[in-house]
Short mmCIF file of C-alpha atoms in Angstrom, two decimals:
data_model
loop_
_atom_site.label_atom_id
_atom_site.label_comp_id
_atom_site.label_asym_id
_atom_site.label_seq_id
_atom_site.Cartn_x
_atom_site.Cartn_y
_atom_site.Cartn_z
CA UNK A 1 -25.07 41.74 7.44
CA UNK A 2 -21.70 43.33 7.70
CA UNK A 3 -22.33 44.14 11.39
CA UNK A 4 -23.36 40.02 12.05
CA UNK A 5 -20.15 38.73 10.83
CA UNK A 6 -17.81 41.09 12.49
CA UNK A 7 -19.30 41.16 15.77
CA UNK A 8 -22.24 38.18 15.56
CA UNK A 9 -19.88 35.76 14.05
CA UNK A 10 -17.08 35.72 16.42
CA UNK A 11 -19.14 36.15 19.76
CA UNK A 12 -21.20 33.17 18.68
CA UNK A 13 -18.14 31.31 17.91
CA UNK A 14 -16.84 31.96 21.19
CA UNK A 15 -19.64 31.60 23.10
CA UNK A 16 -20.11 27.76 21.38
CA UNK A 17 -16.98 26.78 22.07
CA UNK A 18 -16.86 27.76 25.36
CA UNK A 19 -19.95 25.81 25.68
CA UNK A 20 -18.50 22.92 24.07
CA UNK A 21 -15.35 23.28 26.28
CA UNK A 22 -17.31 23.40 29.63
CA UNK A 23 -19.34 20.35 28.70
CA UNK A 24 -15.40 18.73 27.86
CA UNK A 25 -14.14 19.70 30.56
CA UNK A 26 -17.28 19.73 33.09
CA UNK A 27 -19.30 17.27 32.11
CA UNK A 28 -17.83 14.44 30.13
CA UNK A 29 -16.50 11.84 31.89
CA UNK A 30 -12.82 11.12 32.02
CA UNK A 31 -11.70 8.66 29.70
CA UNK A 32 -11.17 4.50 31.07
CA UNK A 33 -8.12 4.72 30.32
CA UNK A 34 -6.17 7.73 29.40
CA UNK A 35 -8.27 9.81 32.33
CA UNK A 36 -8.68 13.56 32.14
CA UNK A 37 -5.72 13.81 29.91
CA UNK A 38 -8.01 12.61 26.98
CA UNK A 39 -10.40 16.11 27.53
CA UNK A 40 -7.72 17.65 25.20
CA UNK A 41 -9.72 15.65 22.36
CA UNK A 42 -12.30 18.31 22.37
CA UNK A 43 -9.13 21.30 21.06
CA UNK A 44 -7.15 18.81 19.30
CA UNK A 45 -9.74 17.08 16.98
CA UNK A 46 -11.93 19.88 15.93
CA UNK A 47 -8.79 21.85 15.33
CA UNK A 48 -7.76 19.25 12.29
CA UNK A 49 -10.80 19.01 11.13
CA UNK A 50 -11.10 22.80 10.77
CA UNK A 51 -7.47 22.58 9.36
CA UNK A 52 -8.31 19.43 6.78
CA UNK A 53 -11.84 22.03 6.15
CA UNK A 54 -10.31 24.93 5.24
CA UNK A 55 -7.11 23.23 3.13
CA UNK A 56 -10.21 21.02 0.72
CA UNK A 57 -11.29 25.10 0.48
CA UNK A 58 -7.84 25.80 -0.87
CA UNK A 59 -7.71 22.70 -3.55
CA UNK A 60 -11.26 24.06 -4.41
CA UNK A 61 -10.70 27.60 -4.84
CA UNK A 62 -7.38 26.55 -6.62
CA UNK A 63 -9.15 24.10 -9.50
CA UNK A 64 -11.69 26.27 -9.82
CA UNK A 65 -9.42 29.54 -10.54
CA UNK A 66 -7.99 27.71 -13.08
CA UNK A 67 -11.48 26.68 -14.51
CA UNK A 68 -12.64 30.13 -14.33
CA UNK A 69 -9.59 31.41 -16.38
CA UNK A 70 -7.95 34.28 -15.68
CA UNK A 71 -8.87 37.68 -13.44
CA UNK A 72 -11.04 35.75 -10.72
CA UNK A 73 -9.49 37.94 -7.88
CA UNK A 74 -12.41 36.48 -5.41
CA UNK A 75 -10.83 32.68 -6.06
CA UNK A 76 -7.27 33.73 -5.27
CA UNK A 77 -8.18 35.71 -2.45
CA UNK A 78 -10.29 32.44 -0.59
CA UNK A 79 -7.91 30.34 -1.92
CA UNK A 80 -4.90 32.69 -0.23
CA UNK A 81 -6.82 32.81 2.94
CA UNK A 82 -8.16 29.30 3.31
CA UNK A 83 -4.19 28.52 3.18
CA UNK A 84 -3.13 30.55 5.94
CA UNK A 85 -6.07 29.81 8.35
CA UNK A 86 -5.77 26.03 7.41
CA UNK A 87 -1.82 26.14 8.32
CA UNK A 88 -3.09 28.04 11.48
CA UNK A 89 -4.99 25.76 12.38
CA UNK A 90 -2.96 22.88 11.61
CA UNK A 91 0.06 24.24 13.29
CA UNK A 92 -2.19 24.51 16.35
CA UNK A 93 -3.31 20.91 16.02
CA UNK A 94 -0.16 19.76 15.97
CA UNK A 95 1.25 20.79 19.09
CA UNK A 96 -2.63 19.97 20.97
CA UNK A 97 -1.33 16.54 19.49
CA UNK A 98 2.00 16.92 20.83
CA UNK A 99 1.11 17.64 24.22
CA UNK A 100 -1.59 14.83 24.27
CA UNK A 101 1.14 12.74 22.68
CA UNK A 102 3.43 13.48 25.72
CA UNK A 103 1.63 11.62 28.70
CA UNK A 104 -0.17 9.09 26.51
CA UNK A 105 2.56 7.96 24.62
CA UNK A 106 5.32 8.93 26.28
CA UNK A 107 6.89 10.97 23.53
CA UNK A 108 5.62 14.55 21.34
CA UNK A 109 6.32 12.90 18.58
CA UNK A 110 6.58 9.71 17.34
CA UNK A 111 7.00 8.77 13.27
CA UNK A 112 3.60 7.52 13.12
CA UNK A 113 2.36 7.91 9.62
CA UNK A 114 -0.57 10.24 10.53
CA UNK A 115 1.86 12.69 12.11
CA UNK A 116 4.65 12.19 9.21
CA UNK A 117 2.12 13.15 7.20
CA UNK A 118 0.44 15.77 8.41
CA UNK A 119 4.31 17.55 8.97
CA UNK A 120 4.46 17.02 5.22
CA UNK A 121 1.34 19.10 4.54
CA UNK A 122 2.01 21.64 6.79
CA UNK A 123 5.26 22.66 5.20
CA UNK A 124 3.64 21.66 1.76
CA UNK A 125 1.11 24.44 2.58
CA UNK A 126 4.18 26.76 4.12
CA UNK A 127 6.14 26.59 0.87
CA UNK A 128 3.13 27.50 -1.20
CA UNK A 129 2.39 30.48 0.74
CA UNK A 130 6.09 31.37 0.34
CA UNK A 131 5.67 30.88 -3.27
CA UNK A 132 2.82 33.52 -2.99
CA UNK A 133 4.95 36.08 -1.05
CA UNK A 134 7.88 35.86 -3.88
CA UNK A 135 5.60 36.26 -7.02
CA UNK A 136 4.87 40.23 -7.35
CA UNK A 137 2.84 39.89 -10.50
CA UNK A 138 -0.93 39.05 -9.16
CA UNK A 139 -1.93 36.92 -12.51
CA UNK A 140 1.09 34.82 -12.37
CA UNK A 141 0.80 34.34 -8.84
CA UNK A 142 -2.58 33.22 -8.72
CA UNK A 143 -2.55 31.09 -11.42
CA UNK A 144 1.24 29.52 -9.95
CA UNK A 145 0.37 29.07 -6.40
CA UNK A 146 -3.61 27.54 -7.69
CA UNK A 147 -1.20 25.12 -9.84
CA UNK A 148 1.16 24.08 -6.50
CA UNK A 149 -2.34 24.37 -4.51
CA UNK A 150 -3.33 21.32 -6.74
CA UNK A 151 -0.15 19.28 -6.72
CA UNK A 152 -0.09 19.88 -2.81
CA UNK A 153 -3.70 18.96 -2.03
CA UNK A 154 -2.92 15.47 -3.12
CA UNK A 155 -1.42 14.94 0.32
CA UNK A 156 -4.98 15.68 1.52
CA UNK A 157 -6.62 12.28 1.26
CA UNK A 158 -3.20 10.68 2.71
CA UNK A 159 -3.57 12.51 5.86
CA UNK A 160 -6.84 11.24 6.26
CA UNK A 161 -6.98 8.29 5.61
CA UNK A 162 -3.28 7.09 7.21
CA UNK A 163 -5.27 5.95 9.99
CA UNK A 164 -6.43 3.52 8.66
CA UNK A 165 -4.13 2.32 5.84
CA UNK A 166 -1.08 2.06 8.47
CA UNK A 167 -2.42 0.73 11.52
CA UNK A 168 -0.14 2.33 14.04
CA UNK A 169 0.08 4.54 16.93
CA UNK A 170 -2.37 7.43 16.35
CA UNK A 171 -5.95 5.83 16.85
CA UNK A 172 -8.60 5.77 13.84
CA UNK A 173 -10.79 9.26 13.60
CA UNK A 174 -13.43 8.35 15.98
CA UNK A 175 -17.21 8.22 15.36
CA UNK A 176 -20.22 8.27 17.05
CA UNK A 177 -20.79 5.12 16.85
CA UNK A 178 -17.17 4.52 18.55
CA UNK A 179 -17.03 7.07 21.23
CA UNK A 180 -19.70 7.31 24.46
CA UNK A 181 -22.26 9.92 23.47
CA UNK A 182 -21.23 11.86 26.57
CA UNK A 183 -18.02 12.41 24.81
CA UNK A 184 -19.70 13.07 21.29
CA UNK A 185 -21.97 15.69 22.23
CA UNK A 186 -18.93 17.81 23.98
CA UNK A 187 -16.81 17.18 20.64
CA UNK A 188 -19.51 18.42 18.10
CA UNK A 189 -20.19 21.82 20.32
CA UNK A 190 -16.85 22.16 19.95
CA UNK A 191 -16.68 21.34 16.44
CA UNK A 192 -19.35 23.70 15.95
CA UNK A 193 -17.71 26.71 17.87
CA UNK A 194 -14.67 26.60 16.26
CA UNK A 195 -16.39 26.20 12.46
CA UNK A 196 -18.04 29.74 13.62
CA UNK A 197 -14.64 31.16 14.40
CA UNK A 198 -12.51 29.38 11.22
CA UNK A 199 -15.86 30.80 8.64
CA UNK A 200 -15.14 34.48 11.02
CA UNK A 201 -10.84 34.27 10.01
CA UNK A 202 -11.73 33.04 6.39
CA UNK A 203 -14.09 35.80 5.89
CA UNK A 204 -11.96 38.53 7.98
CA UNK A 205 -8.89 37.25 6.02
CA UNK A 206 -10.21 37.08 2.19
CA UNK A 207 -11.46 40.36 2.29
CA UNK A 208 -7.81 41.93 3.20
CA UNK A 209 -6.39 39.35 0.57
CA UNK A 210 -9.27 40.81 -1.75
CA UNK A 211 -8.49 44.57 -0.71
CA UNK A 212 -4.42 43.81 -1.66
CA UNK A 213 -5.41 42.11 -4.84
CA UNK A 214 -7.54 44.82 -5.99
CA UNK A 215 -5.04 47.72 -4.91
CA UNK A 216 -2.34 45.79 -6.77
CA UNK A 217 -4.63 45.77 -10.12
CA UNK A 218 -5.27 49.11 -9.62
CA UNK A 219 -2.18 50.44 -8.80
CA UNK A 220 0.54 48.36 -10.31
CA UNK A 221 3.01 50.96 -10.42
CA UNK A 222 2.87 51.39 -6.50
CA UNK A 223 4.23 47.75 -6.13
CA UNK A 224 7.38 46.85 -5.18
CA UNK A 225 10.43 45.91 -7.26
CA UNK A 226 6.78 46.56 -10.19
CA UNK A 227 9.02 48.86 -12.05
CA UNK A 228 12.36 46.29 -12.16
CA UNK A 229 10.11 43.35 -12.74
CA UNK A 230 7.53 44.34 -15.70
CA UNK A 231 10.60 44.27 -18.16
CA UNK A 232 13.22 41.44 -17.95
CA UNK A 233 9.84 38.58 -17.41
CA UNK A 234 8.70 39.34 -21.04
CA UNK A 235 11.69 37.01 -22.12
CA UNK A 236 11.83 34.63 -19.39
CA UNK A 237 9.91 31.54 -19.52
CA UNK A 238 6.38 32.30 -18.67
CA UNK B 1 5.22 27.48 -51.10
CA UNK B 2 4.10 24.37 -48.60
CA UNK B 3 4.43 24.26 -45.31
CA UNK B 4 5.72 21.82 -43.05
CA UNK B 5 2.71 19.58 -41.28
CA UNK B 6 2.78 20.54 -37.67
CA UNK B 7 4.31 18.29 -35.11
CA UNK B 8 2.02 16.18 -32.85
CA UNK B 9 2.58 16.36 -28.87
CA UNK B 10 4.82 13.08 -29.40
CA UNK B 11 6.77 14.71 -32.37
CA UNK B 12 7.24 17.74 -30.57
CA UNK B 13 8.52 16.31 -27.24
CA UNK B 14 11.07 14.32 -29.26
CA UNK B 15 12.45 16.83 -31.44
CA UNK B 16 13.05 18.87 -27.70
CA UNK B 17 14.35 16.00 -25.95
CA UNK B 18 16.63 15.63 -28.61
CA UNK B 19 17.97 19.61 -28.90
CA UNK B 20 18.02 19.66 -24.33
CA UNK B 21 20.15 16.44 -25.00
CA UNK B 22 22.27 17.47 -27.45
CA UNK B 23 23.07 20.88 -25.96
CA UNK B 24 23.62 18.78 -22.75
CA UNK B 25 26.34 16.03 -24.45
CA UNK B 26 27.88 18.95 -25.76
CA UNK B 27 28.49 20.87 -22.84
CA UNK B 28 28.11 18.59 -20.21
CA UNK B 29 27.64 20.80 -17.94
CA UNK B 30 24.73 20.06 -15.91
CA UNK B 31 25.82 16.10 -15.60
CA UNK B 32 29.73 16.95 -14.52
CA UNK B 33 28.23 19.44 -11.77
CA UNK B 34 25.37 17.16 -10.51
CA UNK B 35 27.74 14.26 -10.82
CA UNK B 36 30.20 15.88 -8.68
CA UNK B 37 28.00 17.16 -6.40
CA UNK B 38 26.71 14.25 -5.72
CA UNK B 39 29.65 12.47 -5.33
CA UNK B 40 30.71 14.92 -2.54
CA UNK B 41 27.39 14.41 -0.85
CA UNK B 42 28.13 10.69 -0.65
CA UNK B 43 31.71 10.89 0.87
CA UNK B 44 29.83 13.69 3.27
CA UNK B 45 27.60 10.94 4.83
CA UNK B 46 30.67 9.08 5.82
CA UNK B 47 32.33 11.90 7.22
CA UNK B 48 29.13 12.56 9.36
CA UNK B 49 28.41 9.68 10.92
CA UNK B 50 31.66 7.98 11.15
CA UNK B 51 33.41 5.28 9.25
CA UNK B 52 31.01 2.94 10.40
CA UNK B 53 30.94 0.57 7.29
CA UNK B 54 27.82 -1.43 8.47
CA UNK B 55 26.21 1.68 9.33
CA UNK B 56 26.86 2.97 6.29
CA UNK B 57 25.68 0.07 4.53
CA UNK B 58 22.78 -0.97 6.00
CA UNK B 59 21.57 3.19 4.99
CA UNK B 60 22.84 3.17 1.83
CA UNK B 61 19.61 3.37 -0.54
CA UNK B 62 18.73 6.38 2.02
CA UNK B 63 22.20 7.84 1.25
CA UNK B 64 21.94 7.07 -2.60
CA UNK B 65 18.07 8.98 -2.83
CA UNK B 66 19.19 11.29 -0.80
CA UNK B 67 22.28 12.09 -2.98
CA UNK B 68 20.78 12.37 -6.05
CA UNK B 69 17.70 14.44 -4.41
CA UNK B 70 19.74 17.43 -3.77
CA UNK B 71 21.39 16.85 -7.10
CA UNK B 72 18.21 16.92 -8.67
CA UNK B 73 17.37 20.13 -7.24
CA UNK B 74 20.57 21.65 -8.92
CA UNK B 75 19.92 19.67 -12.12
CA UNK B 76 15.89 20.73 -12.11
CA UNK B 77 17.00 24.36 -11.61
CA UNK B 78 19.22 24.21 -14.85
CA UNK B 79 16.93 23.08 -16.84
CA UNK B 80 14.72 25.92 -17.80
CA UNK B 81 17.65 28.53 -17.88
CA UNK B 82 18.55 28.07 -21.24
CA UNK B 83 15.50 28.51 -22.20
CA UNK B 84 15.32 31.86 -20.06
CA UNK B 85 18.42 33.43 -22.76
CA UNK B 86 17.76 35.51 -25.36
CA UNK B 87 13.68 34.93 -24.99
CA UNK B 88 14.34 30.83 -26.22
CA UNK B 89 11.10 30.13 -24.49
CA UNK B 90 8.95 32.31 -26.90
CA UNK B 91 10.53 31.24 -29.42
CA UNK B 92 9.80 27.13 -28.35
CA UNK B 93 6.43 28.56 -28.24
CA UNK B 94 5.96 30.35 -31.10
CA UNK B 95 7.23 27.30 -33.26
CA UNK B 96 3.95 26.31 -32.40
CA UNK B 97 5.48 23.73 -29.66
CA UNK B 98 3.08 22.34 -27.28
CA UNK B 99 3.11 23.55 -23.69
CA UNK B 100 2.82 19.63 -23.13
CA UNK B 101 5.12 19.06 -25.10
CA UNK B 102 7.74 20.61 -23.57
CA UNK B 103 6.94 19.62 -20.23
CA UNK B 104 7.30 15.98 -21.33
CA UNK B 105 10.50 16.80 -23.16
CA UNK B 106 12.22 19.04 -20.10
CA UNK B 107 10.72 16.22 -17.60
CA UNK B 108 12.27 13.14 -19.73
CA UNK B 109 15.38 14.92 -20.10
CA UNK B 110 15.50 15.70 -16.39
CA UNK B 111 14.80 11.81 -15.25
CA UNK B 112 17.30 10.39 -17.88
CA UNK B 113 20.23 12.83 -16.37
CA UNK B 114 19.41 11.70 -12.78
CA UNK B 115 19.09 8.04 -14.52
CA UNK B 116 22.81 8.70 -15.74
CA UNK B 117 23.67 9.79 -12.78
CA UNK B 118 22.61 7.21 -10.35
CA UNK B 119 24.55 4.73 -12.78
CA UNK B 120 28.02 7.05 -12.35
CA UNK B 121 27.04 7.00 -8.73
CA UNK B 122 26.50 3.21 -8.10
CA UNK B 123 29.96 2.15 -8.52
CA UNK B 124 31.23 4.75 -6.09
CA UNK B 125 28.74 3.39 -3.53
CA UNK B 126 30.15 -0.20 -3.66
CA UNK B 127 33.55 1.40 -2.94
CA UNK B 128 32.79 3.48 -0.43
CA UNK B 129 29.90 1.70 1.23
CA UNK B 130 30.96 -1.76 0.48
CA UNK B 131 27.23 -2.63 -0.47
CA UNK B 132 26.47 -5.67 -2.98
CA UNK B 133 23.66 -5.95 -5.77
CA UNK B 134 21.01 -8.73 -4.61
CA UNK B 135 18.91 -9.42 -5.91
CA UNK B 136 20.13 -8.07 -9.36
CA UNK B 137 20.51 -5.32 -12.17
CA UNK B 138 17.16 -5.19 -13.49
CA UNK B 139 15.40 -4.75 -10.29
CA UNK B 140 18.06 -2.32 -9.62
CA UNK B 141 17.46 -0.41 -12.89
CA UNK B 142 13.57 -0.50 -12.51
CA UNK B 143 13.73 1.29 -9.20
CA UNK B 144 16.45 3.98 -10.43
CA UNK B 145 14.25 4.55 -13.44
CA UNK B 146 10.31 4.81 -11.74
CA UNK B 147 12.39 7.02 -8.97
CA UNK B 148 13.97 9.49 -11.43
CA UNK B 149 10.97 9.83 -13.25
CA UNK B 150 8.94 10.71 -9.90
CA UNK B 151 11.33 13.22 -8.73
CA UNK B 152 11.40 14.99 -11.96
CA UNK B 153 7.64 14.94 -13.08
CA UNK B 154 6.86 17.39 -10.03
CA UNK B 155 10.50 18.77 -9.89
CA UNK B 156 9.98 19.74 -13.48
CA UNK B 157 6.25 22.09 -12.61
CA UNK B 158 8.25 23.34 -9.95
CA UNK B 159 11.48 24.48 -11.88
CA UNK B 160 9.21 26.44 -14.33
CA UNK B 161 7.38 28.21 -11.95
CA UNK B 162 10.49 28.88 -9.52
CA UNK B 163 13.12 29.93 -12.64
CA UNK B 164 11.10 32.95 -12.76
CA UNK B 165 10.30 33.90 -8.81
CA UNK B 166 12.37 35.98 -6.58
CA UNK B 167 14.40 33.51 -4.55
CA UNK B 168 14.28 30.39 -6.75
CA UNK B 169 17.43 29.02 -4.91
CA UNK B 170 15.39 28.71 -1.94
CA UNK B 171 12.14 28.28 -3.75
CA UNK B 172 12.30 25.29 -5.33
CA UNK B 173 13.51 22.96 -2.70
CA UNK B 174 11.24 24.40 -0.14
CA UNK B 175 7.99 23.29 -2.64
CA UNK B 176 9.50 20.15 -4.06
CA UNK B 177 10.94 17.65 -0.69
CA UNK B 178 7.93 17.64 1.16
CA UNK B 179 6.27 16.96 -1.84
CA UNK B 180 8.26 14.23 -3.22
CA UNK B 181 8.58 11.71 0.44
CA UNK B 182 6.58 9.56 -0.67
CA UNK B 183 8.55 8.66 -3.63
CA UNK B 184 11.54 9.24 -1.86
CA UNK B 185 10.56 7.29 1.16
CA UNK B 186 10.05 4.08 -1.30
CA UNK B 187 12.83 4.56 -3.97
CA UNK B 188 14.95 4.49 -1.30
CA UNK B 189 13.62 1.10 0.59
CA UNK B 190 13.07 -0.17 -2.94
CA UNK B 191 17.01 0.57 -3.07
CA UNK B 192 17.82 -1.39 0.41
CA UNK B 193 16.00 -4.12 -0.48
CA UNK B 194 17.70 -4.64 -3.89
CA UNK B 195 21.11 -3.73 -1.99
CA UNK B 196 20.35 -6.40 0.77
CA UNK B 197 18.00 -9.03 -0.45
CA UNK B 198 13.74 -9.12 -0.33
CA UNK B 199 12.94 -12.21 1.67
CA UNK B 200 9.57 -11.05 2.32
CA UNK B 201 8.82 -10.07 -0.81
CA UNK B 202 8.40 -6.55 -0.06
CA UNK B 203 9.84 -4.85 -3.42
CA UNK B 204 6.76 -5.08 -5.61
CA UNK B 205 4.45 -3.21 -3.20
CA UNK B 206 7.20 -0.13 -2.96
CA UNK B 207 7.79 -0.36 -6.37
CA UNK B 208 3.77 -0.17 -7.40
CA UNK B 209 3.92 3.07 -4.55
CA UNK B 210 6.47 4.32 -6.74
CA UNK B 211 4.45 4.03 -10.18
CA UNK B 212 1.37 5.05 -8.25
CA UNK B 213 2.79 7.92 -7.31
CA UNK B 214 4.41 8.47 -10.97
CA UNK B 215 0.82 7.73 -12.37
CA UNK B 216 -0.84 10.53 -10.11
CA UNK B 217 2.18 13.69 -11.03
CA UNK B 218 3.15 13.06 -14.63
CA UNK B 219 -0.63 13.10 -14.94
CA UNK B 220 -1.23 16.50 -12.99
CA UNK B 221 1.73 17.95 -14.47
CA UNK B 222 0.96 17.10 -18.01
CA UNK B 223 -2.71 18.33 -17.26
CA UNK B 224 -1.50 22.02 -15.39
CA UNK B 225 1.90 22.49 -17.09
CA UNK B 226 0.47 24.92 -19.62
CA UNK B 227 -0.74 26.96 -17.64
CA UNK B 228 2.11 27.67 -16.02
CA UNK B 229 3.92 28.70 -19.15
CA UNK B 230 1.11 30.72 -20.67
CA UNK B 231 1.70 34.11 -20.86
#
């Protein structure tokens, strides 16, 4: 099992995607109107869905730590690395989009309301994994950055669906009933490859958030700044 | 010997308001600093882009929002440090107070000191902006009001959590602007349209953003607030 995910997972990830990539690039026709430029689709869109995936996996692992109560270790952890990989991923949307942006557009970025607020998440997600970095007690930590997690994740449903509410430059998600199925077919490879690969970092990066977690119960003395820090909170405010 | 009955959430979050407000009329402290600053961010914008008095004008519920934003963050940061003296917050606690309680007390006090404030700060924008009231007070008032109380209902989780991080300076800012755009994206036209007439009708749709938006984080924040403050 242990052997499938470190080696199976990300060789069948690759190997998807690459698949997926080929038939993109390969082939899919160009599009009518935006030509071979439009092949970027099959980076760019499965990227932000991974991103929008793996940022819902933060909100959950965040409501449900604080359901749980105290201790759960695992939540933090897939909450922690469901963050980072999201931003990741995000970030790496983001300039697909940019570059796409440049020759169909004629800008990187405009002020569109999809891009506006995607920006917005991405440093809403950056700020709470800065929180993280500048708690040192794990308890107050998790339960902190699950509370910002929350408050964060309602910028979730705005990203999606700005498409539609502001009608503006960034088209509507497409759909299978919108696009030519030799276009869908090349997108949901895609799709599929890169879910392979995000599950692969999630995995690969909760169990080193686990590992720290654990060490840091264990070991609280080893910390740093633990000594400086256990003191002086009893009498601030939480 | 009988003891006194306890204090619902309401009772509780008045009898706070009423100490944060009273320790604040007495110093003053917080409003002459956050008036002041923001004051000096106003005459900034005019030394930045020129004394462009149409310019100016035309931006000024931007420029207002704006102002008392990064006042706010000063003002937010305050408010939990004198509870952070000689272990006040246990004490708050151990009363019994509410943890709801006192995040509905800290978070009114914190919107009525930015309310205050954007009142102090109006009359300097008509001088230095040259901008006129529209379509009138009230509106005027509504908008100020819905907009402090969005900025400080998430402002307020974040101050908690950030009085007692490493960094809070940079901490709290970095969580709380990207969060609060929205609400500062539609104070702010809410502002210009009250500054420069609505002829499209316009100002009840940002205003309904704003209490939308309201709605959503006093909600959250009443809901996760005590667990922030648990210990």
């Amino acid at each position: 099992m242990n052997k499938l995910i470190k080696w199976g997972l990300p060789l069948a990830g690759l190997g998807v995607l690459a698949a997926g990539w080929w038939l993109g690039l390969a082939w899919a026709p160009p599009d009518r109107e935006m030509g071979d430029v439009q092949r970027i689709m099959y980076v760019h869109v499965p990227l932000q869905w991974m991103a929008m995936l793996a940022m819902f996996l933060n909100f959950v692992a965040a409501v449900s730590y604080l359901l749980r109560g105290n201790g759960s270790w695992k939540l933090d952890s897939t909450a922690e690395s469901a963050a980072e990989v999201g931003l990741l991923l995000g970030a790496l949307g983001m300039v697909t989009g940019a570059i796409w942006g440049r020759p169909t557009w004629g800008v990187y970025w405009s002020w569109d309301p999809r891009l506006t607020s995607e920006a917005i998440m991405l440093v809403t997600y950056t700020g709470y994994l800065v929180l993280r970095r500048f708690v040192e007690d794990p308890d107050k930590r998790a339960t902190w950055s699950a509370v910002v997690a929350i408050l964060g994740a309602i910028n979730l449903p705005i990203v999606w669906f700005s498409v539609r509410w502001w009608r503006s430059l960034h088209q509507v998600q497409s759909s299978p009933k919108t696009v030519d199925p030799q276009m869908v077919l090349p997108l949901r490879v895609s799709a599929i490859g890169l879910l392979l690969l995000t599950i692969y970092f999630l995995v690969t990066r909760y169990r080193i958030a686990l590992a720290e977690r654990q060490a840091e119960v264990a070991l609280p003395d080893a910390l740093p700044g633990a000594s400086a820090s256990v003191v002086p909170d009893a009498h601030k405010v939480a | 010997m009988s003891r006194p009955a306890p204090l619902g959430v309401l009772g509780a979050t008045l009898a706070l308001l009423r100490k944060d407000l009273l320790i604040e009329w007495r110093t003053r402290a917080r409003l002459n600093a956050i008036v002041f600053f923001a004051l000096a961010t106003l005459l900034m914008f005019s030394f930045a882009l020129g004394p462009d008095t149409r310019l100016l004008e035309k931006n000024a519920g931007g420029y207002f929002w704006l102002a008392i934003l990064f006042a706010s963050v000063l003002a937010l940061g305050e408010s939990f440090r004198i509870e952070s003296e000689n272990a006040c917050m246990d004490g708050i606690r151990l009363a019994p107070a509410d943890a709801r309680a006192i995040y509905l007390s800290k978070a009114l006090g914190n919107a009525l000191l930015l309310v205050a404030l954007g009142t102090l700060l109006l009359p300097v924008m008509v001088a230095l902006y040259g901008v006129k009231v529209v379509t009138g007070f009230g509106d005027l008032g509504l908008v100020l009001a819905l907009g402090s109380l969005a900025l400080s209902a998430p402002g307020t989780v974040y101050a908690a959590i950030s009085s007692n991080a490493r960094a809070r300076d940079v901490l709290l800012p970095l969580l709380l602007f990207p969060l609060v755009i929205p609400a500062l994206l539609s104070a702010a036209k809410a502002t210009t349209l009250v500054l420069q007439g609505d002829p499209m009708n316009q100002l009840n749709s940002w205003l309904g953003l704003l209490l939308g938006f309201n709605l959503i984080y006093w909600g959250v924040g009443f809901v996760l607030f005590p667990r922030i403050i648990e210990d």
